[in-house]
Coordinates of C-alpha atoms and ligand atoms in Angstrom, one line a residue:
M1 CA -17.1 18.6 21.5
A2 CA -17.9 14.9 22.1
K3 CA -15.5 13.3 24.6
T4 CA -15.6 9.9 22.8
Y5 CA -15.0 8.6 19.3
K6 CA -15.9 5.5 17.4
A7 CA -13.2 3.0 16.5
V8 CA -13.1 -0.5 15.0
E9 CA -10.8 -2.7 16.9
V10 CA -9.4 -6.2 17.0
S11 CA -9.7 -7.5 20.5
T12 CA -9.7 -11.2 19.7
P13 CA -7.9 -12.5 16.6
G14 CA -10.3 -12.7 13.6
S15 CA -12.9 -10.2 14.7
L16 CA -13.5 -6.5 14.1
R17 CA -15.9 -4.7 16.4
V18 CA -17.1 -1.1 16.8
V19 CA -16.1 0.4 20.1
E20 CA -16.4 3.8 21.8
R21 CA -13.2 5.3 23.2
A22 CA -12.2 8.4 25.1
I23 CA -10.6 11.0 22.9
P24 CA -6.8 11.0 23.7
E25 CA -4.5 14.0 23.8
P26 CA -1.5 14.1 21.6
R27 CA 1.9 13.8 23.4
P28 CA 4.9 16.0 22.4
G29 CA 5.8 15.5 18.8
Q30 CA 2.3 14.0 18.0
V31 CA -0.9 15.3 16.4
R32 CA -4.5 14.2 16.8
I33 CA -6.2 13.6 13.4
R34 CA -10.0 13.6 12.8
V35 CA -10.0 10.8 10.3
E36 CA -12.0 11.2 7.0
A37 CA -10.9 8.1 5.1
C38 CA -8.9 4.9 5.6
G39 CA -8.2 2.3 3.0
I40 CA -8.3 -1.5 3.8
C41 CA -4.9 -3.0 2.8
H42 CA -4.2 -6.7 2.6
T43 CA -1.5 -6.2 5.2
D44 CA -4.2 -5.5 7.7
V45 CA -4.7 -9.2 7.8
A46 CA -1.6 -9.5 10.1
T47 CA -3.4 -7.2 12.6
V48 CA -6.8 -8.8 12.3
T49 CA -5.3 -12.3 12.8
G50 CA -3.0 -11.1 15.5
T51 CA 0.1 -12.4 13.7
Y52 CA 2.1 -9.2 13.0
P53 CA 5.4 -9.5 14.9
G54 CA 5.3 -7.4 18.1
L55 CA 1.5 -6.8 17.9
S56 CA -0.6 -6.7 21.1
L57 CA -4.4 -6.6 21.2
P58 CA -6.7 -4.8 21.3
R59 CA -5.5 -2.8 18.3
V60 CA -7.2 -0.6 15.7
P61 CA -6.0 -1.5 12.2
G62 CA -5.5 0.8 9.3
H63 CA -2.5 2.5 7.7
E64 CA -4.0 4.3 4.6
V65 CA -5.3 7.2 6.6
V66 CA -6.3 10.8 5.6
G67 CA -7.9 13.3 7.8
R68 CA -7.5 16.8 9.3
I69 CA -5.4 17.8 12.3
E70 CA -7.5 18.8 15.2
A71 CA -4.9 19.1 18.0
L72 CA -1.2 19.5 18.1
G73 CA 1.1 18.2 20.8
S74 CA 4.0 20.4 21.8
A75 CA 6.9 20.3 19.3
A76 CA 4.7 19.2 16.4
F77 CA 6.6 21.5 14.1
R78 CA 5.4 22.5 10.6
W79 CA 1.8 21.3 11.0
K80 CA -1.3 23.4 11.6
V81 CA -4.7 22.6 13.1
G82 CA -7.2 22.1 10.2
Q83 CA -4.5 20.9 7.8
R84 CA -5.4 17.8 5.8
V85 CA -2.7 15.1 6.2
G86 CA -2.1 11.4 5.6
V87 CA -0.3 8.6 7.5
G88 CA 1.0 5.3 6.1
L89 CA 2.3 2.1 7.5
I90 CA 5.8 3.0 8.7
A91 CA 4.7 6.0 10.8
G92 CA 7.7 7.1 12.8
E93 CA 11.4 6.1 12.8
D94 CA 13.3 5.8 16.1
G95 CA 16.2 7.8 14.6
V96 CA 18.9 5.8 16.5
C97 CA 19.1 2.4 14.9
E98 CA 21.8 1.8 12.2
P99 CA 19.5 2.1 9.1
C100 CA 18.1 5.4 10.6
R101 CA 21.6 6.7 11.3
R102 CA 22.4 5.9 7.6
G103 CA 19.3 7.8 6.5
D104 CA 17.3 4.7 5.5
I105 CA 14.4 5.5 7.8
V106 CA 11.9 3.3 6.0
N107 CA 13.9 0.3 7.2
C108 CA 14.1 1.5 10.8
Q109 CA 14.5 -1.5 13.1
N110 CA 12.1 -0.1 15.8
P111 CA 9.5 1.9 13.9
V112 CA 6.1 3.1 14.9
V113 CA 3.8 1.0 12.7
S114 CA 0.2 2.2 12.2
G115 CA -2.3 -0.4 13.2
V116 CA 0.4 -2.5 14.8
T117 CA 2.5 -0.7 17.4
T118 CA -0.1 2.1 17.6
D119 CA -3.8 2.4 16.8
G120 CA -4.5 3.1 13.1
G121 CA -7.1 4.6 11.0
Y122 CA -10.2 2.4 11.3
A123 CA -11.5 5.1 13.6
E124 CA -12.9 8.6 13.8
V125 CA -9.7 9.8 15.5
M126 CA -6.1 8.8 15.4
I127 CA -2.9 9.9 17.2
A128 CA 0.0 10.2 14.8
E129 CA 3.7 11.2 15.0
A130 CA 4.2 14.6 13.4
R131 CA 7.3 13.4 11.6
A132 CA 5.3 10.7 9.8
L133 CA 2.7 13.0 8.2
C134 CA 2.4 13.9 4.6
S135 CA 0.4 16.8 3.4
V136 CA -2.5 16.0 1.0
P137 CA -3.0 18.2 -2.1
D138 CA -6.4 19.8 -2.7
E139 CA -6.9 18.0 -6.0
L140 CA -7.5 14.7 -4.3
T141 CA -10.5 13.8 -2.1
S142 CA -9.6 12.1 1.2
A143 CA -11.1 8.8 -0.1
E144 CA -8.9 8.9 -3.2
A145 CA -5.8 9.9 -1.4
A146 CA -6.0 7.2 1.3
P147 CA -5.1 4.2 -0.8
L148 CA -2.2 6.1 -2.4
L149 CA -0.5 6.2 1.1
C150 CA 0.2 2.4 1.1
A151 CA -0.9 0.7 -2.1
G152 CA 0.2 3.8 -4.0
I153 CA 3.5 4.6 -2.4
T154 CA 4.6 1.0 -2.4
T155 CA 4.1 0.5 -6.1
Y156 CA 5.2 4.0 -7.1
N157 CA 8.4 3.9 -5.1
A158 CA 9.3 0.3 -6.2
L159 CA 9.0 1.3 -9.8
R160 CA 10.7 4.7 -9.6
N161 CA 13.7 3.2 -7.7
A162 CA 14.3 0.3 -10.0
G163 CA 16.7 2.0 -12.4
L164 CA 14.3 1.6 -15.3
R165 CA 14.2 3.7 -18.5
G166 CA 11.3 5.0 -20.6
G167 CA 10.0 2.3 -22.9
D168 CA 11.2 -0.6 -20.9
L169 CA 9.0 -3.7 -20.7
V170 CA 7.6 -3.8 -17.2
A171 CA 5.1 -6.3 -15.8
V172 CA 2.8 -5.9 -12.8
Q173 CA 1.7 -9.3 -11.3
G174 CA -1.6 -9.2 -9.5
V175 CA -4.5 -6.8 -10.3
G176 CA -5.7 -5.9 -6.8
G177 CA -5.2 -3.0 -4.5
L178 CA -1.5 -2.6 -5.1
G179 CA -1.6 -4.0 -8.6
H180 CA -4.2 -1.7 -10.1
L181 CA -2.1 1.3 -9.0
G182 CA 1.1 -0.3 -10.1
I183 CA -0.3 -0.7 -13.6
Q184 CA -1.3 3.0 -13.7
F185 CA 2.1 4.1 -12.4
A186 CA 4.0 1.9 -14.8
R187 CA 2.0 3.3 -17.7
Q188 CA 2.4 6.9 -16.6
M189 CA 6.1 6.5 -16.0
G190 CA 6.4 5.6 -19.7
F191 CA 6.9 1.9 -19.6
R192 CA 5.6 -0.8 -22.0
T193 CA 3.2 -2.1 -19.4
V194 CA 2.0 -5.7 -19.0
A195 CA -0.6 -6.8 -16.4
I196 CA -0.5 -10.4 -15.2
G197 CA -3.8 -11.6 -13.6
R198 CA -5.8 -14.7 -13.1
G199 CA -8.8 -15.1 -15.5
R200 CA -10.4 -12.9 -18.2
E201 CA -12.6 -11.0 -15.8
K202 CA -10.0 -8.4 -15.0
E203 CA -8.6 -7.9 -18.6
K204 CA -10.8 -5.0 -19.6
L205 CA -10.2 -3.2 -16.2
A206 CA -6.4 -3.8 -16.5
R207 CA -6.4 -2.3 -20.1
D208 CA -8.6 0.6 -18.9
L209 CA -6.0 1.3 -16.2
G210 CA -3.3 1.5 -18.8
A211 CA -1.9 -2.0 -19.4
H212 CA -0.8 -2.4 -23.1
I213 CA -0.9 -6.2 -22.7
Y214 CA -2.9 -8.5 -20.4
I215 CA -1.6 -12.0 -19.6
D216 CA -4.2 -14.4 -18.1
T217 CA -2.3 -17.0 -16.1
A218 CA -5.2 -19.4 -16.4
D219 CA -4.5 -19.6 -20.1
D220 CA -0.9 -18.7 -20.6
D221 CA 2.5 -19.2 -19.0
A222 CA 3.3 -15.6 -18.1
A223 CA 7.1 -16.1 -18.1
A224 CA 7.0 -17.6 -21.6
V225 CA 4.8 -14.7 -23.0
L226 CA 7.2 -12.2 -21.5
Q227 CA 10.2 -14.0 -23.0
R228 CA 8.5 -13.9 -26.4
M229 CA 8.2 -10.1 -26.0
G230 CA 12.0 -9.9 -25.3
G231 CA 11.9 -10.3 -21.5
A232 CA 10.8 -7.9 -18.8
R233 CA 13.3 -5.3 -17.4
A234 CA 11.3 -5.6 -14.2
I235 CA 8.3 -7.5 -12.8
L236 CA 6.5 -5.9 -9.8
A237 CA 5.1 -8.8 -7.9
T238 CA 2.1 -7.6 -5.9
G239 CA 0.1 -10.9 -5.3
T240 CA -0.4 -12.8 -2.2
S241 CA 0.9 -16.1 -3.6
G242 CA 4.6 -17.0 -3.4
N243 CA 4.0 -19.9 -5.7
A244 CA 3.0 -17.5 -8.4
M245 CA 6.1 -15.3 -8.0
G246 CA 9.1 -17.6 -8.3
T247 CA 8.2 -18.8 -11.8
L248 CA 8.2 -15.3 -13.1
V249 CA 12.0 -14.9 -12.8
S250 CA 12.4 -16.7 -16.2
G251 CA 10.2 -14.0 -17.8
L252 CA 12.9 -11.4 -17.0
A253 CA 15.3 -10.1 -19.6
V254 CA 19.0 -10.4 -18.9
R255 CA 19.7 -8.3 -15.7
G256 CA 16.0 -7.9 -15.1
K257 CA 14.6 -7.6 -11.6
L258 CA 11.7 -9.3 -9.8
I259 CA 10.6 -6.7 -7.2
V260 CA 8.7 -8.3 -4.4
V261 CA 6.1 -6.1 -2.7
G262 CA 3.4 -8.7 -2.0
V263 CA 4.0 -10.6 1.2
P264 CA 2.6 -14.1 0.7
Q265 CA 2.3 -16.6 3.5
D266 CA 3.8 -19.4 1.4
Q267 CA 7.4 -19.8 0.2
I268 CA 8.7 -18.3 -3.0
Q269 CA 10.3 -21.2 -4.9
L270 CA 13.3 -20.1 -7.0
N271 CA 15.3 -21.8 -9.8
A272 CA 19.0 -20.7 -9.7
F273 CA 19.6 -21.0 -13.5
P274 CA 17.8 -17.9 -14.7
L275 CA 19.2 -15.9 -11.8
V276 CA 22.8 -16.9 -12.5
F277 CA 22.8 -17.2 -16.3
G278 CA 21.7 -13.7 -17.1
G279 CA 22.4 -11.9 -13.8
R280 CA 18.8 -11.6 -12.9
S281 CA 17.8 -10.5 -9.4
I282 CA 15.0 -10.6 -6.9
Y283 CA 14.6 -8.2 -4.0
G284 CA 11.9 -6.7 -1.8
S285 CA 10.7 -3.2 -1.3
L286 CA 8.8 -1.7 1.6
T287 CA 6.4 1.3 1.3
G288 CA 8.4 4.6 1.6
T289 CA 9.0 7.6 3.7
P290 CA 6.6 10.5 4.3
L291 CA 8.3 12.5 1.6
D292 CA 7.9 9.5 -0.8
G293 CA 4.2 9.7 0.2
E294 CA 4.0 13.3 -0.8
D295 CA 5.8 12.5 -4.1
T296 CA 3.3 9.7 -4.8
L297 CA 0.4 12.1 -4.2
A298 CA 2.0 14.8 -6.4
F299 CA 2.7 12.3 -9.3
S300 CA -0.9 11.0 -9.0
V301 CA -2.2 14.6 -9.4
L302 CA 0.3 15.3 -12.3
Q303 CA -0.5 12.2 -14.3
N304 CA -4.1 11.7 -13.2
V305 CA -3.5 8.4 -11.4
R306 CA -6.5 7.6 -9.1
P307 CA -7.3 4.4 -7.2
M308 CA -10.6 2.7 -8.1
I309 CA -12.4 2.6 -4.8
E310 CA -15.6 1.3 -3.1
T311 CA -16.4 3.5 -0.1
V312 CA -18.2 2.2 3.0
P313 CA -19.1 3.8 6.4
L314 CA -16.6 3.0 9.2
E315 CA -19.2 1.0 11.1
Q316 CA -19.2 -1.6 8.2
A317 CA -15.5 -2.3 8.4
A318 CA -15.9 -6.0 9.1
D319 CA -18.0 -6.4 5.9
A320 CA -15.6 -4.3 3.8
Y321 CA -12.6 -6.3 5.1
A322 CA -14.4 -9.6 4.2
R323 CA -15.0 -8.3 0.7
M324 CA -11.3 -7.5 0.3
M325 CA -10.4 -11.0 1.6
Q326 CA -12.7 -12.6 -0.9
G327 CA -10.9 -10.7 -3.7
K328 CA -14.1 -8.9 -4.6
A329 CA -13.0 -5.3 -4.0
R330 CA -12.6 -3.2 -7.1
F331 CA -10.0 -2.4 -6.2
R332 CA -9.8 -0.8 -2.8
M333 CA -12.3 -0.7 0.0
V334 CA -12.1 2.7 1.8
L335 CA -13.8 3.4 5.1
I336 CA -15.2 6.8 5.5
T337 CA -16.4 8.7 8.6
G338 CA -19.2 11.2 8.8
Q339 CA -16.7 14.1 8.6
Ligands
LIG1 N1 5.8 -4.1 0.3 C1 4.9 -3.3 1.0 O1 5.3 -2.3 1.5 C2 3.5 -3.7 1.0 C3 2.5 -2.6 1.1 C4 1.2 -3.0 1.0 C5 0.8 -4.3 0.8 N2 1.7 -5.3 0.8 C6 1.3 -6.7 0.5 O2 1.0 -6.8 -0.9 C7 0.1 -7.8 -1.1 C8 -1.1 -7.3 -1.9 O3 -1.9 -6.4 -1.1 P1 -3.2 -5.8 -1.7 O4 -3.7 -4.8 -0.7 O5 -3.0 -5.4 -3.1 O6 -4.2 -7.1 -1.7 P2 -5.6 -7.3 -2.5 O7 -6.1 -6.0 -2.9 O8 -6.4 -8.2 -1.6 O9 -5.1 -8.1 -3.8 C9 -4.6 -9.4 -3.7 C10 -3.8 -9.7 -4.9 O10 -3.2 -11.0 -4.8 C11 -3.4 -11.7 -6.0 N3 -3.6 -13.1 -5.7 C12 -4.3 -13.6 -4.7 N4 -4.2 -15.0 -4.8 C13 -3.4 -15.3 -5.8 C14 -2.9 -16.5 -6.3 N5 -3.2 -17.7 -5.8 N6 -2.0 -16.4 -7.4 C15 -1.6 -15.2 -7.9 N7 -2.1 -14.0 -7.4 C16 -2.9 -14.1 -6.4 C17 -4.6 -11.1 -6.6 O11 -4.3 -11.2 -8.0 P3 -5.4 -11.4 -9.2 O12 -5.5 -10.1 -9.9 O13 -4.8 -12.4 -10.0 O14 -6.7 -11.8 -8.5 C18 -4.6 -9.6 -6.2 O15 -3.8 -8.9 -7.1 C19 -0.3 -8.3 0.3 O16 0.6 -9.5 0.6 C20 0.2 -7.2 1.2 O17 0.5 -7.6 2.5 C21 3.0 -5.0 0.8
LIG2 ZN1 -0.7 -1.5 3.3
LIG3 ZN1 15.6 3.4 13.4

């Protein structure tokens, strides 16, 4: 077996380059994965630009990872060599902080973060914590499963934990990597589904993904349209613009929720009136646990939810990343290795 593997690393902020590295051995509680596919998530920006808190370079980005286990460290219980597994962003809780001790491991204060505190999936090989793995069902190809482990779990979990009921009016703002999965999950969970995008170009795609209604913010005030429909019980905000999020609060029904999953660089401006008069709320939601990941994959198989992907060889990561940044990906760039 080769003693080295290819990885794409950030060694100086802003650049991705292909490097050859020595194959590492998994430590106790870890596994070594032969990566088959890794999605390019917009959050990877924080690794590529070197701005993720606590990040040190060089670092291999990537947290939508699917591959096969090729070596087990000691105490890597439950998993087997050859098994196909996935890893997401929050890839190992410390087990000792207060949220962990209360069972809220996704909000661990000192987590292993793929592509940030540890090398991620833009590579042929990745070391992962065994406790962070989810198993991948045979019905999904590795390239299909990968985006479900961040873009998918984030939108699926946010929607299923929002206290919604079948038939509720639910809007998904942003038709990108997260948004195009959020639309499918909202539709398949039985909600009256509205997609909010910019421009007519994505309207047909959004409808094909399951949106009953498409609102083009270039033509219409999304909050006003939602109010005319009775107000949304929830709006899942997936975009990268804070400016576009705050105004949506007035499109919520009484007691409706703006669920923030996008992480814009700019501030979210809020008006207190619709929050107070009508008891509306706004809160954030962060990916999910490994078991939430398995639930996301299982629901996707059950209801035939699949990401729309463009696959590219690992070596072309820099080009694929640029395409995502330009908003040209339809809707997820996925790096694949020769496995
Ligand atoms: N909470 C979590 O756990 C979590 C997990 C993964 C990602 N994220 C974050 O979620 C965000 C989206 O990630 P992604 O991978 O889906 O990104 P992406 O595929 O690059 O899509 C970008 C999205 O942002 C929207 N957008 C861009 N500029 C906009 C503007 N000026 N006004 C309104 N919308 C705008 C686009 O909407 P259009 O359809 O209108 O073009 C598109 O839906 C990122 O901030 C990422 O860091 C959070
Ligand atoms: Zn992500
Ligand atoms: Zn913790």
